[in-house]
mmCIF file of N, CA, C and O in Angstrom:
data_model
loop_
_atom_site.group_PDB
_atom_site.id
_atom_site.type_symbol
_atom_site.label_atom_id
_atom_site.label_comp_id
_atom_site.label_asym_id
_atom_site.label_seq_id
_atom_site.Cartn_x
_atom_site.Cartn_y
_atom_site.Cartn_z
ATOM 1 N N MET A 43 112.954 74.994 108.981
ATOM 2 C CA MET A 43 112.838 76.495 109.593
ATOM 3 C C MET A 43 112.444 77.798 108.544
ATOM 4 O O MET A 43 111.541 78.242 109.196
ATOM 5 N N ARG A 44 112.108 76.979 107.282
ATOM 6 C CA ARG A 44 111.027 78.356 106.527
ATOM 7 C C ARG A 44 110.140 78.177 106.872
ATOM 8 O O ARG A 44 108.894 78.957 106.513
ATOM 9 N N THR A 45 109.639 76.385 106.788
ATOM 10 C CA THR A 45 107.900 76.848 107.458
ATOM 11 C C THR A 45 108.171 77.483 108.761
ATOM 12 O O THR A 45 106.272 78.083 108.602
ATOM 13 N N VAL A 46 108.623 77.677 109.479
ATOM 14 C CA VAL A 46 108.655 78.670 110.955
ATOM 15 C C VAL A 46 108.191 80.194 110.627
ATOM 16 O O VAL A 46 107.309 80.915 110.607
ATOM 17 N N LEU A 47 108.692 80.493 109.275
ATOM 18 C CA LEU A 47 109.283 81.695 108.971
ATOM 19 C C LEU A 47 108.214 81.558 108.477
ATOM 20 O O LEU A 47 107.285 82.748 107.968
ATOM 21 N N ASP A 48 107.560 80.908 106.924
ATOM 22 C CA ASP A 48 106.264 81.204 106.526
ATOM 23 C C ASP A 48 104.731 80.774 107.530
ATOM 24 O O ASP A 48 104.071 82.104 107.446
ATOM 25 N N ILE A 49 104.880 80.672 108.226
ATOM 26 C CA ILE A 49 103.724 80.607 109.857
ATOM 27 C C ILE A 49 103.684 81.921 110.529
ATOM 28 O O ILE A 49 102.675 82.744 110.236
ATOM 29 N N VAL A 50 104.961 82.424 110.920
ATOM 30 C CA VAL A 50 105.078 83.496 110.865
ATOM 31 C C VAL A 50 104.734 84.284 110.248
ATOM 32 O O VAL A 50 103.779 85.416 110.487
ATOM 33 N N SER A 51 104.787 84.622 109.001
ATOM 34 C CA SER A 51 104.870 85.301 107.800
ATOM 35 C C SER A 51 102.805 85.632 108.078
ATOM 36 O O SER A 51 102.520 86.804 107.696
ATOM 37 N N ILE A 52 102.615 84.166 107.845
ATOM 38 C CA ILE A 52 101.026 84.432 107.655
ATOM 39 C C ILE A 52 100.646 84.741 109.401
ATOM 40 O O ILE A 52 99.288 85.728 108.425
ATOM 41 N N VAL A 53 100.908 84.722 110.076
ATOM 42 C CA VAL A 53 99.728 85.334 111.025
ATOM 43 C C VAL A 53 100.154 86.698 111.593
ATOM 44 O O VAL A 53 99.062 87.310 111.553
ATOM 45 N N LEU A 54 101.508 87.227 111.245
ATOM 46 C CA LEU A 54 101.494 88.654 110.984
ATOM 47 C C LEU A 54 101.065 89.263 110.194
ATOM 48 O O LEU A 54 99.936 90.549 110.201
ATOM 49 N N ILE A 55 100.698 88.976 108.515
ATOM 50 C CA ILE A 55 99.748 89.612 107.667
ATOM 51 C C ILE A 55 98.584 89.550 108.013
ATOM 52 O O ILE A 55 97.609 90.340 107.811
ATOM 53 N N CYS A 56 98.068 88.230 108.317
ATOM 54 C CA CYS A 56 96.468 88.120 108.971
ATOM 55 C C CYS A 56 96.610 89.324 110.179
ATOM 56 O O CYS A 56 94.828 89.590 109.723
ATOM 57 N N GLY A 57 97.266 89.482 110.999
ATOM 58 C CA GLY A 57 96.915 89.969 111.977
ATOM 59 C C GLY A 57 96.920 91.531 111.143
ATOM 60 O O GLY A 57 95.937 92.616 111.544
ATOM 61 N N GLY A 58 97.712 92.156 110.524
ATOM 62 C CA GLY A 58 97.683 93.079 109.658
ATOM 63 C C GLY A 58 95.633 93.598 108.787
ATOM 64 O O GLY A 58 95.527 94.573 108.815
ATOM 65 N N VAL A 59 95.616 92.364 108.069
ATOM 66 C CA VAL A 59 94.727 92.601 107.707
ATOM 67 C C VAL A 59 93.458 92.918 108.804
ATOM 68 O O VAL A 59 92.455 93.745 108.205
ATOM 69 N N PHE A 60 93.348 92.237 109.420
ATOM 70 C CA PHE A 60 92.304 92.041 110.619
ATOM 71 C C PHE A 60 92.366 93.708 111.252
ATOM 72 O O PHE A 60 91.300 94.171 111.149
ATOM 73 N N PHE A 61 93.693 94.369 111.209
ATOM 74 C CA PHE A 61 93.330 96.122 111.736
ATOM 75 C C PHE A 61 93.297 96.860 110.660
ATOM 76 O O PHE A 61 92.759 97.912 111.010
ATOM 77 N N PHE A 62 93.580 96.222 109.573
ATOM 78 C CA PHE A 62 92.878 97.248 108.575
ATOM 79 C C PHE A 62 91.620 97.080 108.064
ATOM 80 O O PHE A 62 90.610 98.419 108.201
ATOM 81 N N LEU A 63 91.006 96.125 108.658
ATOM 82 C CA LEU A 63 89.110 95.490 108.671
ATOM 83 C C LEU A 63 88.841 96.871 109.573
ATOM 84 O O LEU A 63 88.020 97.106 109.899
ATOM 85 N N ALA A 64 89.722 96.325 110.815
ATOM 86 C CA ALA A 64 88.902 97.145 111.691
ATOM 87 C C ALA A 64 89.017 98.699 111.496
ATOM 88 O O ALA A 64 87.852 99.715 112.268
ATOM 89 N N GLY A 65 89.943 99.281 111.063
ATOM 90 C CA GLY A 65 89.827 100.742 110.517
ATOM 91 C C GLY A 65 89.333 100.942 109.788
ATOM 92 O O GLY A 65 88.442 102.357 109.804
ATOM 93 N N ALA A 66 88.757 99.841 108.706
ATOM 94 C CA ALA A 66 87.578 100.336 107.961
ATOM 95 C C ALA A 66 86.099 100.274 108.700
ATOM 96 O O ALA A 66 85.343 101.059 107.969
ATOM 97 N N ILE A 67 85.903 99.773 109.272
ATOM 98 C CA ILE A 67 84.907 99.306 110.034
ATOM 99 C C ILE A 67 84.673 100.647 111.136
ATOM 100 O O ILE A 67 83.986 101.332 111.056
ATOM 101 N N GLY A 68 85.440 101.350 111.593
ATOM 102 C CA GLY A 68 85.541 102.510 112.548
ATOM 103 C C GLY A 68 85.471 103.765 111.502
ATOM 104 O O GLY A 68 84.573 104.409 112.115
ATOM 105 N N LEU A 69 86.036 103.742 110.336
ATOM 106 C CA LEU A 69 85.450 104.884 109.800
ATOM 107 C C LEU A 69 84.462 105.355 108.959
ATOM 108 O O LEU A 69 83.558 105.804 109.239
ATOM 109 N N LEU A 70 83.527 103.681 108.937
ATOM 110 C CA LEU A 70 81.892 103.781 108.664
ATOM 111 C C LEU A 70 81.433 104.040 109.443
ATOM 112 O O LEU A 70 80.340 104.314 109.534
ATOM 113 N N ARG A 71 81.350 103.338 111.079
ATOM 114 C CA ARG A 71 80.695 103.289 112.148
ATOM 115 C C ARG A 71 80.887 104.610 113.142
ATOM 116 O O ARG A 71 80.129 104.865 113.988
ATOM 117 N N PHE A 72 82.108 105.424 113.310
ATOM 118 C CA PHE A 72 82.687 106.081 114.618
ATOM 119 C C PHE A 72 81.305 107.353 113.693
ATOM 120 O O PHE A 72 81.240 107.780 113.021
ATOM 121 N N PRO A 73 80.727 108.240 114.814
ATOM 122 C CA PRO A 73 80.426 109.278 114.664
ATOM 123 C C PRO A 73 80.372 110.868 114.139
ATOM 124 O O PRO A 73 79.956 111.302 113.294
ATOM 125 N N ASP A 74 81.706 111.073 114.366
ATOM 126 C CA ASP A 74 82.533 112.357 114.003
ATOM 127 C C ASP A 74 83.687 112.143 113.065
ATOM 128 O O ASP A 74 84.481 110.924 112.743
ATOM 129 N N THR A 75 84.158 113.001 113.031
ATOM 130 C CA THR A 75 85.840 113.217 112.393
ATOM 131 C C THR A 75 86.490 113.075 113.226
ATOM 132 O O THR A 75 87.566 111.875 112.372
ATOM 133 N N MET A 76 86.746 113.368 114.168
ATOM 134 C CA MET A 76 88.213 113.314 114.773
ATOM 135 C C MET A 76 88.289 111.826 115.304
ATOM 136 O O MET A 76 89.250 111.103 115.264
ATOM 137 N N THR A 77 86.835 111.136 115.804
ATOM 138 C CA THR A 77 87.339 109.193 116.103
ATOM 139 C C THR A 77 87.015 108.596 114.911
ATOM 140 O O THR A 77 87.559 107.855 115.498
ATOM 141 N N ARG A 78 86.967 109.445 113.970
ATOM 142 C CA ARG A 78 86.969 108.325 112.866
ATOM 143 C C ARG A 78 88.335 108.644 112.389
ATOM 144 O O ARG A 78 89.104 107.318 111.713
ATOM 145 N N LEU A 79 89.353 109.422 112.166
ATOM 146 C CA LEU A 79 90.805 109.714 112.269
ATOM 147 C C LEU A 79 91.529 109.151 113.129
ATOM 148 O O LEU A 79 92.486 108.339 112.423
ATOM 149 N N HIS A 80 90.652 108.898 114.188
ATOM 150 C CA HIS A 80 91.730 108.399 115.375
ATOM 151 C C HIS A 80 91.445 106.602 114.977
ATOM 152 O O HIS A 80 92.565 106.177 115.150
ATOM 153 N N ALA A 81 90.386 106.384 114.535
ATOM 154 C CA ALA A 81 90.077 104.770 114.433
ATOM 155 C C ALA A 81 91.041 104.478 113.192
ATOM 156 O O ALA A 81 91.953 103.449 113.163
ATOM 157 N N LEU A 82 91.092 105.399 112.389
ATOM 158 C CA LEU A 82 91.735 104.662 110.721
ATOM 159 C C LEU A 82 92.932 105.147 111.125
ATOM 160 O O LEU A 82 93.972 104.252 110.646
ATOM 161 N N THR A 83 94.087 105.901 111.485
ATOM 162 C CA THR A 83 95.053 106.172 111.368
ATOM 163 C C THR A 83 95.811 105.224 112.781
ATOM 164 O O THR A 83 96.717 104.795 111.942
ATOM 165 N N LYS A 84 95.374 104.922 113.724
ATOM 166 C CA LYS A 84 95.671 104.130 114.793
ATOM 167 C C LYS A 84 95.657 102.721 114.034
ATOM 168 O O LYS A 84 96.389 101.759 113.936
ATOM 169 N N ALA A 85 94.713 102.335 113.804
ATOM 170 C CA ALA A 85 94.602 100.672 113.007
ATOM 171 C C ALA A 85 95.133 100.652 111.915
ATOM 172 O O ALA A 85 95.810 99.602 111.278
ATOM 173 N N ASP A 86 95.612 101.503 111.198
ATOM 174 C CA ASP A 86 95.957 101.434 109.448
ATOM 175 C C ASP A 86 97.751 101.365 110.153
ATOM 176 O O ASP A 86 98.165 100.928 109.219
ATOM 177 N N ASN A 87 97.997 102.333 110.887
ATOM 178 C CA ASN A 87 99.654 102.189 111.180
ATOM 179 C C ASN A 87 99.729 101.003 111.819
ATOM 180 O O ASN A 87 100.966 100.633 111.142
ATOM 181 N N LEU A 88 99.440 100.233 112.196
ATOM 182 C CA LEU A 88 99.383 98.823 113.223
ATOM 183 C C LEU A 88 99.394 97.921 111.978
ATOM 184 O O LEU A 88 99.953 97.123 112.105
ATOM 185 N N GLY A 89 98.378 97.758 110.768
ATOM 186 C CA GLY A 89 98.027 97.146 110.224
ATOM 187 C C GLY A 89 99.052 96.850 109.212
ATOM 188 O O GLY A 89 99.276 95.806 109.394
ATOM 189 N N ILE A 90 99.481 98.231 108.547
ATOM 190 C CA ILE A 90 100.755 98.293 107.795
ATOM 191 C C ILE A 90 101.751 97.690 108.535
ATOM 192 O O ILE A 90 102.801 97.117 107.592
ATOM 193 N N GLY A 91 101.961 97.539 109.467
ATOM 194 C CA GLY A 91 103.323 97.301 110.588
ATOM 195 C C GLY A 91 103.228 95.761 110.442
ATOM 196 O O GLY A 91 104.447 95.532 110.107
ATOM 197 N N LEU A 92 102.458 95.311 111.020
ATOM 198 C CA LEU A 92 102.121 93.889 110.691
ATOM 199 C C LEU A 92 102.520 93.775 109.540
ATOM 200 O O LEU A 92 103.279 92.413 109.783
ATOM 201 N N VAL A 93 101.630 94.068 108.440
ATOM 202 C CA VAL A 93 101.697 93.656 107.131
ATOM 203 C C VAL A 93 103.646 92.994 106.778
ATOM 204 O O VAL A 93 103.994 92.420 106.128
ATOM 205 N N VAL A 94 104.138 94.587 107.222
ATOM 206 C CA VAL A 94 105.668 94.700 106.880
ATOM 207 C C VAL A 94 106.364 94.099 107.356
ATOM 208 O O VAL A 94 107.400 93.001 106.432
ATOM 209 N N PHE A 95 106.431 93.747 108.594
ATOM 210 C CA PHE A 95 106.787 92.459 109.328
ATOM 211 C C PHE A 95 106.352 91.261 108.700
ATOM 212 O O PHE A 95 107.274 90.507 108.798
ATOM 213 N N GLY A 96 105.309 90.852 108.428
ATOM 214 C CA GLY A 96 105.008 89.911 107.908
ATOM 215 C C GLY A 96 105.707 89.440 106.157
ATOM 216 O O GLY A 96 106.420 88.318 106.274
ATOM 217 N N LEU A 97 105.860 90.708 105.243
ATOM 218 C CA LEU A 97 106.799 90.486 104.212
ATOM 219 C C LEU A 97 108.147 90.455 104.609
ATOM 220 O O LEU A 97 108.943 89.713 103.520
ATOM 221 N N LEU A 98 108.440 90.965 105.790
ATOM 222 C CA LEU A 98 110.277 90.796 105.491
ATOM 223 C C LEU A 98 110.787 89.170 105.591
ATOM 224 O O LEU A 98 111.653 89.166 104.977
ATOM 225 N N PRO A 99 110.040 88.562 106.054
ATOM 226 C CA PRO A 99 110.934 86.875 105.733
ATOM 227 C C PRO A 99 110.845 86.290 104.502
ATOM 228 O O PRO A 99 111.569 85.241 104.239
ATOM 229 N N GLN A 100 109.865 86.849 104.064
ATOM 230 C CA GLN A 100 109.969 86.591 102.955
ATOM 231 C C GLN A 100 110.881 86.755 101.332
ATOM 232 O O GLN A 100 110.587 87.057 100.322
ATOM 233 N N MET A 101 111.575 87.893 101.817
ATOM 234 C CA MET A 101 112.289 89.143 101.175
ATOM 235 C C MET A 101 113.775 88.216 100.352
ATOM 236 O O MET A 101 113.854 87.683 101.136
ATOM 237 N N ASP A 102 114.227 88.158 99.268
ATOM 238 C CA ASP A 102 115.121 87.936 98.958
ATOM 239 C C ASP A 102 116.021 88.584 99.368
ATOM 240 O O ASP A 102 117.181 87.766 99.796
ATOM 241 N N SER A 103 116.475 89.723 99.611
ATOM 242 C CA SER A 103 117.927 90.438 99.573
ATOM 243 C C SER A 103 117.328 91.413 100.722
ATOM 244 O O SER A 103 116.294 91.873 100.923
ATOM 245 N N VAL A 104 119.045 91.995 101.163
ATOM 246 C CA VAL A 104 118.479 92.878 101.981
ATOM 247 C C VAL A 104 117.863 94.460 101.318
ATOM 248 O O VAL A 104 117.228 94.748 102.015
ATOM 249 N N LEU A 105 117.839 94.190 100.060
ATOM 250 C CA LEU A 105 117.990 95.792 99.795
ATOM 251 C C LEU A 105 116.403 95.732 99.754
ATOM 252 O O LEU A 105 115.371 96.846 99.506
ATOM 253 N N SER A 106 115.705 94.417 99.086
ATOM 254 C CA SER A 106 114.071 94.183 99.105
ATOM 255 C C SER A 106 113.425 94.520 100.408
ATOM 256 O O SER A 106 112.766 95.525 100.263
ATOM 257 N N GLY A 107 114.387 94.067 101.549
ATOM 258 C CA GLY A 107 114.057 94.264 102.916
ATOM 259 C C GLY A 107 113.806 96.196 103.681
ATOM 260 O O GLY A 107 112.807 96.304 104.066
ATOM 261 N N LEU A 108 115.114 96.501 102.854
ATOM 262 C CA LEU A 108 114.852 97.922 103.090
ATOM 263 C C LEU A 108 114.368 98.721 101.744
ATOM 264 O O LEU A 108 113.701 99.616 102.454
ATOM 265 N N LYS A 109 113.954 98.705 101.306
ATOM 266 C CA LYS A 109 112.657 99.531 100.165
ATOM 267 C C LYS A 109 111.520 99.176 101.170
ATOM 268 O O LYS A 109 110.573 100.137 101.123
ATOM 269 N N LEU A 110 111.205 97.622 101.746
ATOM 270 C CA LEU A 110 109.862 98.019 102.175
ATOM 271 C C LEU A 110 109.784 98.790 103.489
ATOM 272 O O LEU A 110 108.646 99.107 103.563
ATOM 273 N N LEU A 111 110.998 98.537 103.931
ATOM 274 C CA LEU A 111 110.887 99.260 105.168
ATOM 275 C C LEU A 111 110.905 100.823 105.255
ATOM 276 O O LEU A 111 110.131 102.109 105.804
ATOM 277 N N VAL A 112 111.138 101.457 103.799
ATOM 278 C CA VAL A 112 111.368 102.754 103.292
ATOM 279 C C VAL A 112 110.102 102.884 103.151
ATOM 280 O O VAL A 112 109.169 103.995 103.367
ATOM 281 N N VAL A 113 109.131 101.878 102.436
ATOM 282 C CA VAL A 113 107.771 102.259 102.166
ATOM 283 C C VAL A 113 107.150 102.321 103.271
ATOM 284 O O VAL A 113 106.004 103.575 103.147
ATOM 285 N N TRP A 114 107.427 101.582 104.020
ATOM 286 C CA TRP A 114 106.259 101.780 105.818
ATOM 287 C C TRP A 114 106.303 103.113 106.334
ATOM 288 O O TRP A 114 105.612 103.818 106.824
ATOM 289 N N VAL A 115 108.000 103.444 106.681
ATOM 290 C CA VAL A 115 107.985 104.759 106.696
ATOM 291 C C VAL A 115 107.390 105.988 105.846
ATOM 292 O O VAL A 115 106.948 106.863 106.611
ATOM 293 N N LEU A 116 107.591 105.989 105.110
ATOM 294 C CA LEU A 116 106.608 106.845 104.140
ATOM 295 C C LEU A 116 105.462 106.889 104.038
ATOM 296 O O LEU A 116 104.523 108.065 104.410
ATOM 297 N N LEU A 117 104.303 105.777 104.395
ATOM 298 C CA LEU A 117 102.907 106.103 104.798
ATOM 299 C C LEU A 117 103.073 106.351 106.285
ATOM 300 O O LEU A 117 102.031 106.992 106.483
ATOM 301 N N LEU A 118 103.757 105.655 107.253
ATOM 302 C CA LEU A 118 103.329 106.494 108.456
ATOM 303 C C LEU A 118 103.480 108.152 107.845
ATOM 304 O O LEU A 118 102.780 108.396 108.832
ATOM 305 N N TRP A 119 104.534 108.686 107.406
ATOM 306 C CA TRP A 119 104.459 109.726 107.422
ATOM 307 C C TRP A 119 103.364 110.555 107.055
ATOM 308 O O TRP A 119 103.105 111.954 107.441
ATOM 309 N N SER A 120 103.487 109.725 105.784
ATOM 310 C CA SER A 120 102.339 110.858 104.959
ATOM 311 C C SER A 120 100.727 110.383 105.897
ATOM 312 O O SER A 120 99.873 111.327 105.534
ATOM 313 N N SER A 121 100.469 109.543 106.020
ATOM 314 C CA SER A 121 99.122 109.320 107.267
ATOM 315 C C SER A 121 98.998 110.169 108.200
ATOM 316 O O SER A 121 98.127 111.122 108.392
ATOM 317 N N ALA A 122 100.147 110.567 108.951
ATOM 318 C CA ALA A 122 100.189 111.580 109.865
ATOM 319 C C ALA A 122 100.076 112.718 109.581
ATOM 320 O O ALA A 122 99.379 113.427 110.013
ATOM 321 N N THR A 123 100.521 113.596 107.765
ATOM 322 C CA THR A 123 100.588 114.491 107.669
ATOM 323 C C THR A 123 99.282 114.638 107.304
ATOM 324 O O THR A 123 98.407 115.764 107.815
ATOM 325 N N VAL A 124 98.430 113.854 106.895
ATOM 326 C CA VAL A 124 97.017 114.050 106.296
ATOM 327 C C VAL A 124 96.099 113.981 107.316
ATOM 328 O O VAL A 124 95.610 114.807 106.901
ATOM 329 N N SER A 125 96.182 113.069 108.077
ATOM 330 C CA SER A 125 95.370 113.502 109.517
ATOM 331 C C SER A 125 95.340 114.085 109.625
ATOM 332 O O SER A 125 94.458 115.035 110.550
ATOM 333 N N GLN A 126 96.564 115.242 110.230
ATOM 334 C CA GLN A 126 96.740 116.570 110.439
ATOM 335 C C GLN A 126 95.694 117.542 109.868
ATOM 336 O O GLN A 126 94.928 118.224 110.305
ATOM 337 N N LEU A 127 95.857 117.796 108.198
ATOM 338 C CA LEU A 127 95.610 118.270 107.916
ATOM 339 C C LEU A 127 94.292 118.179 107.622
ATOM 340 O O LEU A 127 92.908 119.034 107.853
ATOM 341 N N ILE A 128 93.249 116.888 107.805
ATOM 342 C CA ILE A 128 91.774 116.665 107.868
ATOM 343 C C ILE A 128 91.247 117.240 109.320
ATOM 344 O O ILE A 128 90.094 117.886 109.322
ATOM 345 N N ALA A 129 92.354 116.865 110.051
ATOM 346 C CA ALA A 129 91.490 117.587 111.758
ATOM 347 C C ALA A 129 91.984 119.025 111.384
ATOM 348 O O ALA A 129 90.675 119.565 112.153
ATOM 349 N N ARG A 130 92.267 119.465 111.401
ATOM 350 C CA ARG A 130 92.824 120.991 111.058
ATOM 351 C C ARG A 130 91.656 121.454 110.831
ATOM 352 O O ARG A 130 91.135 122.582 111.030
ATOM 353 N N ALA A 131 91.003 121.082 109.554
ATOM 354 C CA ALA A 131 90.075 121.366 108.697
ATOM 355 C C ALA A 131 89.066 121.044 109.024
ATOM 356 O O ALA A 131 87.928 121.887 108.952
ATOM 357 N N ALA A 132 88.459 120.041 109.979
ATOM 358 C CA ALA A 132 87.502 119.705 110.485
ATOM 359 C C ALA A 132 87.442 120.693 111.851
ATOM 360 O O ALA A 132 86.161 121.394 111.864
ATOM 361 N N ARG A 133 88.577 120.832 112.200
ATOM 362 C CA ARG A 133 88.299 122.039 113.922
ATOM 363 C C ARG A 133 88.285 123.062 113.381
ATOM 364 O O ARG A 133 87.199 123.926 113.810
ATOM 365 N N ARG A 134 88.290 123.988 112.227
ATOM 366 C CA ARG A 134 88.240 125.049 111.799
ATOM 367 C C ARG A 134 86.428 124.659 111.051
ATOM 368 O O ARG A 134 85.662 125.910 110.403
ATOM 369 N N GLY A 135 86.093 123.994 110.464
ATOM 370 C CA GLY A 135 85.041 123.771 110.301
ATOM 371 C C GLY A 135 84.487 123.827 108.265
ATOM 372 O O GLY A 135 83.555 123.794 108.138
ATOM 373 N N THR A 136 85.259 123.764 107.888
ATOM 374 C CA THR A 136 85.817 123.889 106.522
ATOM 375 C C THR A 136 85.976 122.352 105.965
ATOM 376 O O THR A 136 85.483 122.402 104.705
ATOM 377 N N SER A 137 85.295 121.576 106.742
ATOM 378 C CA SER A 137 85.230 120.226 106.186
ATOM 379 C C SER A 137 83.833 119.804 105.327
ATOM 380 O O SER A 137 82.722 120.018 105.922
#
């Protein structure tokens, strides 16, 4: 059973790393601020979700898993807030 959980963790974490890399490439390659934000927020949110779900089977206790989920929720919240602020500034032409 432990081996199956390890394989699931590895697959999910590798998927998360792939989406992080895709977001980073989108940040560097896309032409304007809005498309860069779109690529970065979508790919990173999915990437961090996959990494968190990959790490959950490796946690020792429920409390550790809950801390990991809280970190994920805070990252989602901060990512959405910062993206909204950057998009608003770009729309006004102040970036």
